[in-house]
Short mmCIF file of C-alpha atoms in Angstrom, two decimals:
data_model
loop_
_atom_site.label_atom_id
_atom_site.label_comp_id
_atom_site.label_asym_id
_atom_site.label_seq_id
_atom_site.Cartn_x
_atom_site.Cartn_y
_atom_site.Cartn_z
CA UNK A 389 98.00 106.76 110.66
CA UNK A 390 96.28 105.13 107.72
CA UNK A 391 95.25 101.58 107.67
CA UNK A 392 97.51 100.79 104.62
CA UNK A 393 99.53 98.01 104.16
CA UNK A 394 102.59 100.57 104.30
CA UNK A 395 101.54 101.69 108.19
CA UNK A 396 100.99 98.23 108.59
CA UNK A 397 104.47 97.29 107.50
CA UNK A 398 106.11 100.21 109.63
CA UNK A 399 104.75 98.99 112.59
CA UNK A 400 105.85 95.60 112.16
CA UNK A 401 109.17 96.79 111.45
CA UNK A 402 109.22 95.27 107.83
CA UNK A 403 111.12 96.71 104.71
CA UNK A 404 109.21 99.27 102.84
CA UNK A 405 108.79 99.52 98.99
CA UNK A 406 111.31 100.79 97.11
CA UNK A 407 111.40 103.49 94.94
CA UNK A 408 111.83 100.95 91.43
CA UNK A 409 108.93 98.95 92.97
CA UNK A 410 106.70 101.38 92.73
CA UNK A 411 107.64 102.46 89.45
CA UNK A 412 106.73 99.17 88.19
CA UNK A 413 104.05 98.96 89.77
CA UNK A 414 102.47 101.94 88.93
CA UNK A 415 103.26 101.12 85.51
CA UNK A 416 101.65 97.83 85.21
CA UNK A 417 98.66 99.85 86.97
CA UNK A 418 98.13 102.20 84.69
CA UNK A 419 98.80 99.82 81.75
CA UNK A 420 95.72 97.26 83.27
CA UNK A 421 93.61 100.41 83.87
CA UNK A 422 94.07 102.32 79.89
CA UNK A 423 93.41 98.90 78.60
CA UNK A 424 90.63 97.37 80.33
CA UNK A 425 89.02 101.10 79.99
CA UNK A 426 89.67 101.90 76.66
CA UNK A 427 90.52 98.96 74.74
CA UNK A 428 86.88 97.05 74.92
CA UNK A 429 84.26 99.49 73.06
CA UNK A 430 81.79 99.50 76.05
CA UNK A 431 78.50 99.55 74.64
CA UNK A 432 76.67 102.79 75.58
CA UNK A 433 78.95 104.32 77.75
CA UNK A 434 79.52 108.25 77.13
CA UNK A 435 83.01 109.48 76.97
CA UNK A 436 82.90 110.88 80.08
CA UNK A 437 82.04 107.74 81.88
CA UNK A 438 85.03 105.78 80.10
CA UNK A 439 87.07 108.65 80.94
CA UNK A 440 85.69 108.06 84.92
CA UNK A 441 86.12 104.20 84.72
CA UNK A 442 90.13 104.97 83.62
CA UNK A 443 90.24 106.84 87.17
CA UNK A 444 88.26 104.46 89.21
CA UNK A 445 90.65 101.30 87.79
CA UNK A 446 93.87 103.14 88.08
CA UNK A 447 93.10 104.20 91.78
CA UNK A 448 91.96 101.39 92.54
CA UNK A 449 94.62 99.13 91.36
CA UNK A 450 96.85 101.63 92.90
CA UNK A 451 95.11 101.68 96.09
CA UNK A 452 95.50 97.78 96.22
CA UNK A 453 98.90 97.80 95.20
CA UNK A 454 100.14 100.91 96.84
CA UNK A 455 102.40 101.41 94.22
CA UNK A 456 102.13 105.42 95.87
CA UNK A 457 101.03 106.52 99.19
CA UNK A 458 97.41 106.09 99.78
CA UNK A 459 97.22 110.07 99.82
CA UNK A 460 98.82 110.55 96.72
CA UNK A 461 96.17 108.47 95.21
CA UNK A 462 93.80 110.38 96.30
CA UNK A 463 95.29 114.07 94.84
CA UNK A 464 95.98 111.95 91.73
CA UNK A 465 92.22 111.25 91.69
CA UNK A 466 91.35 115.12 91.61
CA UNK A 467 94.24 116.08 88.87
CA UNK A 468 92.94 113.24 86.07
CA UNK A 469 89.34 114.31 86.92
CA UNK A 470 89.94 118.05 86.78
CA UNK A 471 92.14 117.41 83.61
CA UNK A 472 90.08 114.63 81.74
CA UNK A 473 86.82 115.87 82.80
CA UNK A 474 87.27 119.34 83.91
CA UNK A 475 87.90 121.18 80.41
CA UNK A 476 85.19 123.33 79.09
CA UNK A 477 82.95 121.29 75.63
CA UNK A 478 85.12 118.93 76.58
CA UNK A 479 83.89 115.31 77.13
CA UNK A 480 81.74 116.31 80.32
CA UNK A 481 82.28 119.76 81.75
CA UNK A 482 80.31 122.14 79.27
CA UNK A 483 80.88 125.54 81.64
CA UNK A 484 84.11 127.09 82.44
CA UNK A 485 83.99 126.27 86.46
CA UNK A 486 82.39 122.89 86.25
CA UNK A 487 85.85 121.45 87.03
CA UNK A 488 85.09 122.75 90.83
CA UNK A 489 83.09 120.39 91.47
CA UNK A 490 85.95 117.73 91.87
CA UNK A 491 87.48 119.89 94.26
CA UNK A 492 84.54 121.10 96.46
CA UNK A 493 84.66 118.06 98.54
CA UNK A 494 87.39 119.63 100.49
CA UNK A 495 85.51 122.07 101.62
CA UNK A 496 83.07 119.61 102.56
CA UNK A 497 81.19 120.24 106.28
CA UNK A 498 81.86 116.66 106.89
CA UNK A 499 86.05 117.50 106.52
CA UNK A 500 85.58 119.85 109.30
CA UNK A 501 83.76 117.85 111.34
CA UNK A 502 86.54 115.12 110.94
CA UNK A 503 89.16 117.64 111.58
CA UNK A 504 87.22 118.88 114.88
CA UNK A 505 87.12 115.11 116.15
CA UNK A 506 91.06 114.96 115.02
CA UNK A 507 91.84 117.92 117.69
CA UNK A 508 89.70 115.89 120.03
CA UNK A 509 91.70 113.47 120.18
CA UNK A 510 94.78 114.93 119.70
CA UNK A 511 94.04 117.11 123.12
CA UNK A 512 92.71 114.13 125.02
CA UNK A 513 96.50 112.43 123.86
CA UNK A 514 98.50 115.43 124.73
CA UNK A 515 97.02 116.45 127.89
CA UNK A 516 97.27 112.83 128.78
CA UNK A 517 93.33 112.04 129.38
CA UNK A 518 93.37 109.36 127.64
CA UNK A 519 95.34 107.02 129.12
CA UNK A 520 93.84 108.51 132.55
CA UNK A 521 90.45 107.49 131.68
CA UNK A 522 91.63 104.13 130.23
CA UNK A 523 93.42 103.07 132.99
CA UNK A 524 90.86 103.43 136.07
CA UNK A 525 87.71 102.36 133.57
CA UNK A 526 89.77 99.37 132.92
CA UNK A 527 90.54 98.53 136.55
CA UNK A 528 86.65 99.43 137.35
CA UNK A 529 84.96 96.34 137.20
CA UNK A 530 86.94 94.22 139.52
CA UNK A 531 89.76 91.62 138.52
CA UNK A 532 88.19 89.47 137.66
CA UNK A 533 89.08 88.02 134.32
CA UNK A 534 86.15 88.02 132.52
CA UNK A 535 85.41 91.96 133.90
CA UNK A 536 89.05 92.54 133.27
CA UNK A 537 88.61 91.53 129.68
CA UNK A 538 85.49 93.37 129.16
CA UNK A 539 86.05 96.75 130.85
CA UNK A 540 89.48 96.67 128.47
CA UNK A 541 87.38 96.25 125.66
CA UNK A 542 84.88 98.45 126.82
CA UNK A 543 87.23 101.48 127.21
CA UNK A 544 88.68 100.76 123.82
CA UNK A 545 85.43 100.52 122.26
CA UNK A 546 84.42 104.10 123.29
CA UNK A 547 87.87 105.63 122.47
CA UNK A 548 87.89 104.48 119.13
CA UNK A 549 84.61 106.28 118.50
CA UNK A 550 86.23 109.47 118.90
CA UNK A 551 90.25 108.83 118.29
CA UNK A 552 91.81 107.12 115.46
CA UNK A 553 91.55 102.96 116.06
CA UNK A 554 95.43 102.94 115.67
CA UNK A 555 96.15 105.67 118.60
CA UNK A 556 93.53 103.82 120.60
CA UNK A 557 95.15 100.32 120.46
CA UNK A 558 98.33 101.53 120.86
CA UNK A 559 97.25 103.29 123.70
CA UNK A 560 95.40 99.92 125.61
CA UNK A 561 98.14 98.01 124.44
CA UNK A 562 100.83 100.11 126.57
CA UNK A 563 98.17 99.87 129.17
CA UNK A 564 97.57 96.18 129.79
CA UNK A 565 101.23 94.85 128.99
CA UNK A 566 102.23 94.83 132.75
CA UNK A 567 98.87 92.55 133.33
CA UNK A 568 99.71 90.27 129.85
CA UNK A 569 103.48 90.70 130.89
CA UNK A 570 102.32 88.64 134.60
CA UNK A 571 100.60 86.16 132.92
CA UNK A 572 103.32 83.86 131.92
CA UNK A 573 101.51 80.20 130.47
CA UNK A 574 98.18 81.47 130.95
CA UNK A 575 96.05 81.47 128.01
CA UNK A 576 94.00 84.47 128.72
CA UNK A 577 96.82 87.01 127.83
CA UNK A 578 95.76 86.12 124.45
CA UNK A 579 92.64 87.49 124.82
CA UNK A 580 93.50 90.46 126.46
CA UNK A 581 95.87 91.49 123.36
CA UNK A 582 93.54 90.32 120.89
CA UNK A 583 90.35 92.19 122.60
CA UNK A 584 92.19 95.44 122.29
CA UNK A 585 91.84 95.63 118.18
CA UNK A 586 88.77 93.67 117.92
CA UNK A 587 87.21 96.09 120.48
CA UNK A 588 89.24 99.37 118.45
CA UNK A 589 87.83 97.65 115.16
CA UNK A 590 84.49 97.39 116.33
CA UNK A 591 84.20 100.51 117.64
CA UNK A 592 84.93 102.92 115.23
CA UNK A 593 81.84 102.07 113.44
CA UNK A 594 79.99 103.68 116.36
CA UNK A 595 80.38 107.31 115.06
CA UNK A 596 80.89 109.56 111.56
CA UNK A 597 84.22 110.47 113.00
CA UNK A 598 85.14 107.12 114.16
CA UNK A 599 87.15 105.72 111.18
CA UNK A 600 87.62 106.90 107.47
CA UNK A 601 85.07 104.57 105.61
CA UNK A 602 81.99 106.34 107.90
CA UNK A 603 82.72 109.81 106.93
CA UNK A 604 82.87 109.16 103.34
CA UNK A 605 79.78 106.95 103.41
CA UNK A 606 78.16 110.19 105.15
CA UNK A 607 79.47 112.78 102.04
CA UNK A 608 78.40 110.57 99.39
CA UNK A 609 74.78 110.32 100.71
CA UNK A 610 74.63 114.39 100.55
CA UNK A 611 72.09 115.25 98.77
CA UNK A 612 70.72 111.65 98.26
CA UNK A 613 69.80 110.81 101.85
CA UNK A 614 71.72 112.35 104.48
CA UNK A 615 72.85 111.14 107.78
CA UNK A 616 73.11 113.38 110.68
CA UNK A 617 75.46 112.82 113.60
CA UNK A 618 73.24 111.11 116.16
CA UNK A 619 71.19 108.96 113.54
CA UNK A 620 74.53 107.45 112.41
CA UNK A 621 74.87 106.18 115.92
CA UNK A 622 71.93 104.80 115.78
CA UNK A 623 72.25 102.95 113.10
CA UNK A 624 76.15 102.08 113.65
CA UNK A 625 76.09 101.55 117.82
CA UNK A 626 73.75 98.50 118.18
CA UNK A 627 75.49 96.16 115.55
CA UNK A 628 79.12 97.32 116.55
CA UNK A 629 77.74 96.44 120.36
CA UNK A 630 76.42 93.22 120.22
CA UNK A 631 79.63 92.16 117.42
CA UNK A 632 81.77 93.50 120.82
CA UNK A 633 79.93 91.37 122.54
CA UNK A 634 80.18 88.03 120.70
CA UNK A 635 84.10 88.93 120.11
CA UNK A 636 84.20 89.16 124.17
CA UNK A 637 82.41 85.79 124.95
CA UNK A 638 84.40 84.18 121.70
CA UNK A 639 87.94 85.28 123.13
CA UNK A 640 87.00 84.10 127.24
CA UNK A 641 85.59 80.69 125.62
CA UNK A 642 88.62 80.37 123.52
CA UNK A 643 91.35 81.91 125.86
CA UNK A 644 90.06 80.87 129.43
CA UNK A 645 92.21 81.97 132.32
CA UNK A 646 94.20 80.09 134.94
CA UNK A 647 93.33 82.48 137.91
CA UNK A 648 90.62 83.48 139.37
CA UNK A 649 91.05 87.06 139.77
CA UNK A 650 94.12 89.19 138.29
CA UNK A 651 97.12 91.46 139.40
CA UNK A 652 96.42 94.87 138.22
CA UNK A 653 98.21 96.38 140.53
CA UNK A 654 100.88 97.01 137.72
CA UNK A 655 98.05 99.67 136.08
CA UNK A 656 96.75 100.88 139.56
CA UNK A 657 99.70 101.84 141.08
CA UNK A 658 101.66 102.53 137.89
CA UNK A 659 103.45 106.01 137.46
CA UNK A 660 101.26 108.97 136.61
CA UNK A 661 100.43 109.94 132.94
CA UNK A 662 99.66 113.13 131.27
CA UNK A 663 101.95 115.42 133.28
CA UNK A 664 103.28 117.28 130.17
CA UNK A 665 100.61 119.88 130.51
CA UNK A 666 98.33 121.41 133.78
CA UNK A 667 95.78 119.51 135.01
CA UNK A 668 93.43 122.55 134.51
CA UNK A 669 93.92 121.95 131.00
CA UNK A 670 93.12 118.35 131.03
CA UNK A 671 90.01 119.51 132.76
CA UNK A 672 89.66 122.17 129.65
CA UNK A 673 89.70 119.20 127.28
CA UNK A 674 87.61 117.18 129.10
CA UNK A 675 84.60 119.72 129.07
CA UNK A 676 85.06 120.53 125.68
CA UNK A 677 85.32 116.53 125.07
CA UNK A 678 82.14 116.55 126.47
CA UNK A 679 80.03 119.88 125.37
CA UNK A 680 81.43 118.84 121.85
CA UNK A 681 79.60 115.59 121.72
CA UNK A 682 76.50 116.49 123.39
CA UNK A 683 76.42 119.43 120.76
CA UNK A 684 77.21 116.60 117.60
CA UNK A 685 74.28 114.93 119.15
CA UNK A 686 72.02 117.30 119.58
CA UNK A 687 71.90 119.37 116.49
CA UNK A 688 68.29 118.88 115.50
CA UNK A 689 67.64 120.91 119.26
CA UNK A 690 69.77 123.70 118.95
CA UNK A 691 70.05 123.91 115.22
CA UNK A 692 73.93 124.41 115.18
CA UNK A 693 75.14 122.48 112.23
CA UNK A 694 77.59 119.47 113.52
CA UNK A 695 80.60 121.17 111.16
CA UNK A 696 79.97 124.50 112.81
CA UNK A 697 80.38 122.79 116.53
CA UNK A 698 83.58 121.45 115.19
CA UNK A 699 85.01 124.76 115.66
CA UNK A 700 84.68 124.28 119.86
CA UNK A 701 86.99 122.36 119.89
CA UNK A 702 90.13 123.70 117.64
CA UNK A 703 88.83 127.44 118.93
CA UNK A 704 88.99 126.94 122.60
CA UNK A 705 92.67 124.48 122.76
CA UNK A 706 94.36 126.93 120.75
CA UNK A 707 92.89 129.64 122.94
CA UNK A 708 94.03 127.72 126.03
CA UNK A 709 97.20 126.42 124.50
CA UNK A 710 96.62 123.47 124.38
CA UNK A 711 97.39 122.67 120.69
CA UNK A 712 99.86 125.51 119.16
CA UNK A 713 101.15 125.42 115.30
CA UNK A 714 102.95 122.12 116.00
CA UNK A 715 99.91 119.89 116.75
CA UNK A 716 98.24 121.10 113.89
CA UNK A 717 100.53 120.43 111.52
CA UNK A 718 101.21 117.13 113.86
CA UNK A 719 97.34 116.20 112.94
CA UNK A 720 97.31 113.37 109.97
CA UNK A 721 95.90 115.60 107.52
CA UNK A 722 96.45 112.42 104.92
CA UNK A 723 93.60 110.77 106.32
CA UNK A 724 91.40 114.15 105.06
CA UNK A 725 93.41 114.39 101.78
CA UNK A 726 92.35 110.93 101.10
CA UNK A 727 88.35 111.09 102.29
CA UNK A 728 88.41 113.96 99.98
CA UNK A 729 89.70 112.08 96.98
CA UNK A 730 87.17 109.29 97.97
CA UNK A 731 84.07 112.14 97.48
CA UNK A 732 85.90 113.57 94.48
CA UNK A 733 85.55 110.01 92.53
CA UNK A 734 82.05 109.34 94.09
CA UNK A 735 81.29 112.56 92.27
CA UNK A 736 83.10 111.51 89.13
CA UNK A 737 81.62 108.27 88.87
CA UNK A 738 77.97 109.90 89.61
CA UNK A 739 77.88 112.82 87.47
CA UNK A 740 79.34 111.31 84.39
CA UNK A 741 76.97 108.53 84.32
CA UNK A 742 79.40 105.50 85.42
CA UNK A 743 77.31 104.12 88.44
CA UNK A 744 74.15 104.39 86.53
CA UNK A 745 75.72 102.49 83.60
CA UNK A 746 77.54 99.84 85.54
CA UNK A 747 74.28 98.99 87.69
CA UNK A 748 72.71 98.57 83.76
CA UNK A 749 74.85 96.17 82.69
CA UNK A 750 74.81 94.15 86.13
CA UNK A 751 72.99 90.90 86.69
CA UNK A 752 71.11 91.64 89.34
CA UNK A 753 67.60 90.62 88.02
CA UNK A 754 65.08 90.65 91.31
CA UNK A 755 67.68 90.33 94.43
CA UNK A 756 66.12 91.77 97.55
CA UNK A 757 67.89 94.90 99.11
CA UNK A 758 68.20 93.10 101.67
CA UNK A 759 70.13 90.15 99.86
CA UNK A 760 72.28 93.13 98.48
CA UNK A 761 72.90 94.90 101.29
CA UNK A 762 74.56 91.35 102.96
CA UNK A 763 76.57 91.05 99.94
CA UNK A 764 77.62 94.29 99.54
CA UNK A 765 79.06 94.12 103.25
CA UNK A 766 80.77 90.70 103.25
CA UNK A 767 82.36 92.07 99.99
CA UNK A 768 83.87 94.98 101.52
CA UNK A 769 84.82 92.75 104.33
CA UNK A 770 86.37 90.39 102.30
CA UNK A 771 88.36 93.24 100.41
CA UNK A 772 89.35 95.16 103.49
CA UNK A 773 91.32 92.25 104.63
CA UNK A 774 93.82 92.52 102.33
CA UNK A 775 93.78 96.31 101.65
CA UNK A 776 93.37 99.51 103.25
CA UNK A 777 89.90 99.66 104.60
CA UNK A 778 89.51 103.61 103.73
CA UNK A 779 90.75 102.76 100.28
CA UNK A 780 88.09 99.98 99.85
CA UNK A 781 85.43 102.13 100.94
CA UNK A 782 86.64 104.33 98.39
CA UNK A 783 85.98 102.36 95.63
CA UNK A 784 82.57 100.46 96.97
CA UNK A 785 80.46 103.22 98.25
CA UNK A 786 80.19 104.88 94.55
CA UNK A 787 79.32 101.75 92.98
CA UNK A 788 77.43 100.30 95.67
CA UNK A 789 74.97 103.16 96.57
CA UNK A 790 73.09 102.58 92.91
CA UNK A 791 72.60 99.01 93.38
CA UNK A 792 69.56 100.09 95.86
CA UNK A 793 68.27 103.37 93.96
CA UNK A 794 65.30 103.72 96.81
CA UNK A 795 67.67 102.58 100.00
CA UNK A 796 71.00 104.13 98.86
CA UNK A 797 71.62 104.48 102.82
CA UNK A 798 71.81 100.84 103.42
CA UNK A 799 74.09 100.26 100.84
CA UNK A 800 76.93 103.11 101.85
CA UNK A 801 76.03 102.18 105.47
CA UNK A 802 76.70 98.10 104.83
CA UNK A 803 79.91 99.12 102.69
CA UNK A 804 81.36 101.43 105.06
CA UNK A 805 80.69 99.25 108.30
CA UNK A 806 81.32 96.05 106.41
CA UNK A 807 84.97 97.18 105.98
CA UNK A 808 85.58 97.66 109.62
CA UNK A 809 84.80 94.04 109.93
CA UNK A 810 87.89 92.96 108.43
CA UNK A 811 90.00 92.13 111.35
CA UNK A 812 91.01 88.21 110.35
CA UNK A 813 94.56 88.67 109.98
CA UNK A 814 97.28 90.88 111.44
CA UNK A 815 97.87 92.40 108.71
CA UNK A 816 93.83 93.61 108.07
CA UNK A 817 94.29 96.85 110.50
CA UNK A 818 97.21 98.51 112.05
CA UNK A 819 95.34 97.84 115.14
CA UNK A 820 95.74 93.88 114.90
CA UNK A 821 99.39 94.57 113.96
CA UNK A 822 99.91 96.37 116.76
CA UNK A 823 98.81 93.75 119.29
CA UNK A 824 100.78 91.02 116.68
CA UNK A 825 103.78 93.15 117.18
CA UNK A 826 104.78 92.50 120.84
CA UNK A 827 105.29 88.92 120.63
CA UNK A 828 102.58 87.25 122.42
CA UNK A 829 100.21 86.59 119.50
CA UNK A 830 100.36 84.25 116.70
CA UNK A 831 98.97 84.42 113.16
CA UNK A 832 96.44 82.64 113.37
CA UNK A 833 95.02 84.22 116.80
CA UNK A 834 93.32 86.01 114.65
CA UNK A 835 92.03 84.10 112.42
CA UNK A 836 89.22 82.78 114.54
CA UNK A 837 87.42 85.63 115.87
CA UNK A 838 88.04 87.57 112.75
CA UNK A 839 86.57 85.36 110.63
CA UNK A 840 83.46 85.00 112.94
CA UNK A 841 83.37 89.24 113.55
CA UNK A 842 83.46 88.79 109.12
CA UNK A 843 80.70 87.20 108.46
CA UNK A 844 78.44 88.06 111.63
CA UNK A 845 79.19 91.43 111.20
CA UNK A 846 78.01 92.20 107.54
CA UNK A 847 74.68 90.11 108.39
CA UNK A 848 73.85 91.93 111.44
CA UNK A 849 74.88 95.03 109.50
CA UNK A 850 72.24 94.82 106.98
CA UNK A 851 69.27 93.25 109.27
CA UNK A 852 69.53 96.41 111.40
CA UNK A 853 70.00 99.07 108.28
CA UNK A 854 66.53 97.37 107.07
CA UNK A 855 65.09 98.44 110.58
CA UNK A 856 66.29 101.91 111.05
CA UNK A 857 66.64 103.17 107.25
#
């Protein structure tokens, strides 16, 4: 599921858009974008660049409005590049197959290795490991509540590395409701729900695969400065770790419990999950699970390209049946469409000279990349509150990545894991909404710890980027 206001909305069971709405909206969206494009004469920009700023406002006010399905936005993207910029002596493309080049991001290696961590996750959820793994590493540390607290978080934190934040949250959730259900009055069941998407939050910024905003930080650095598998966990583990960390401590200071130790024999004892499908194929998925990542993270040993090990995975569940021609078409192949029209305007806003003319004409005089860097991430915190996170990564990375011309790493980086900091309000990710949904939680539970995750996060962000980049 995307983190759109739309998902958002559909989990907490409130009316959609209708169809007029969106017509209007999409008309006042295109009307801001033609005339803030078009109408000023923008000194020294090239056709094609005007013709690129048209597409970056109109997404973008699209994206924030979501006049149309974040996915449609992105095939949008392609069609007004491929038609605008695409024709031959045209405004940009001088050849007759330069128009490809707003397409070839969907054959991108980093689109298969998101779709290989996709059927990861969705054989983990089918065979039922999941939940199996979740609820005995979540019982593991006692019952205490602070080990209660932070082996839930833990186990949410790793999941959401490899599985989408929403499936992970909604997952934990189902799995600590009996304990938040028997703790009627006390306090702490408040930071048992709210640990769940802080921790989901957190922890997709851990991997490439972990959550939209990485993977296209990744594909616009191709060719620039690349980031392999296991460096980005180097750079995105320690900060997303030690913001887990201060969200645990924040939620047990502000949510202390009654009781000394906890009742989890609800989750213990509770009835068995993931008996859909053989337990020899649960063991199938969880040595592939396992090969897979140790592959990912070993590339620069064995020399197989990450995309290439992607393959494991989808090859050997379809050879074992575990996923057939239902799960793939099952798999939310929107959240690819839409990296790939994120790529397809970082190209469009490269190549015709739009970044380059935009950092120009900025004010930046002699701020420090490290200055930038901070900014750059509270900004895309700040934006990702109130829109989708993917969708503001979207826009940011492209402009953001020439602000720094020798460190354009730090600046995707900081975008990409600044958005995943925006977790203040329930509305910010559908994993807050999903915890906001059962009842237990308030408003402005969140508004705390989010805030503090924020503006932390961006800051710790950047510090580390200027140690391992």
């Amino acid at each position: 599921m995307l983190d759109t206001r739309r998902a958002i909305n559909a989990i907490l069971g409130r009316l959609q858009f209708t169809a007029t709405r969106s017509l209007v909206r999409g008309s006042l969206c295109l009307a801001f974008s033609l005339g803030v494009a078009y109408l000023p004469k923008w000194p020294d920009m090239s056709p094609g660049a005007n013709a690129a700023l048209f597409i970056l406002l109109f997404a973008a006010s699209l994206w924030v409005t979501e006049a149309i399905p974040a996915f449609a936005v992105a095939l949008l993207i392609i069609g007004l590049e491929i038609a605008l910029l695409g024709k031959p002596d045209g405004i940009f493309a001088q050849s007759d197959h330069d128009w490809e080049m707003f397409i070839e991001p969907w054959a991108s290696p980093l689109i298969w290795l998101f779709l290989g961590g996709l059927v990861l996750a969705h054989g983990a959820q089918k065979t039922g490991l999941d939940r199996w793994v979740a609820t005995r590493v979540a019982t593991a540390l006692g019952t205490r509540p602070g080990a209660v607290l932070f082996a839930t978080m833990g186990v949410t934190f790793l999941f959401s590395m490899f599985m989408s934040n929403t499936a992970t949250a909604a997952m934990m959730v189902a799995v600590i409701m009996p304990v938040v259900g028997a703790l009627r009055g006390d306090k702490f069941r408040k930071a048992l729900l709210l640990g769940v998407p802080f921790a989901a939050n957190i922890g997709g910024m851990g991997t490439i695969i972990g959550t939209p905003p990485n993977a296209i930080a990744v594909g616009m650095l191709e060719g620039r400065q690349p980031i392999h598998f296991a460096q980005w966990m180097v750079v995105g583990m320690p900060p997303a770790m030690v913001l887990a960390l201060i969200a645990g401590v924040y939620l047990l200071l502000r949510y202390p419990s009654e009781q000394r130790h906890l009742d989890l024999s609800a989750i213990v004892g509770g009835p068995p999950v993931g008996s859909i499908l053989p337990l020899w194929q649960r063991a199938v998925v969880m040595g592939v699970f396992i090969l897979t990542v140790a592959l990912w993270l070993t590339d620069s040993l064995h020399g197989i390209p990450t995309y290439v090990v992607s393959f494991v995975p989808i090859c050997v569940f379809a050879a074992a049946m575990i996923i057939g021609p239902e799960d793939m078409r099952a798999l939310p192949w929107d959240i690819l469409i839409l990296i790939t029209g994120g790529l397809s305007l970082g190209v469009a806003i490269s190549e015709t000279g739009l970044a380059d003319w935009i950092v120009a004409h900025m004010p930046l005089g002699s701020t420090h990349g490290l200055w930038l860097a901070v900014l750059v991430g509270l900004f895309a915190a700040a934006l990702s509150t109130f829109m989708s996170h993917t969708a503001a990564a979207n826009i940011l990375i492209p402009l953001a990545i020439p602000l720094a011309p020798d460190a354009p790493a730090m600046m995707a980086v900081c975008a990409a894991l600044g958005s995943s900091t925006a977790m203040a309000l329930p509305i910010s990710t559908p994993p807050n909404a999903i915890a906001y949904a059962g009842g237990h939680l308030q408003a402005s539970d969140f508004l705390g710890g989010g805030l503090l995750l924020g503006i932390l996060g961006p800051i710790l962000i950047a510090l580390w980027c200027t140690v391992v980049l």
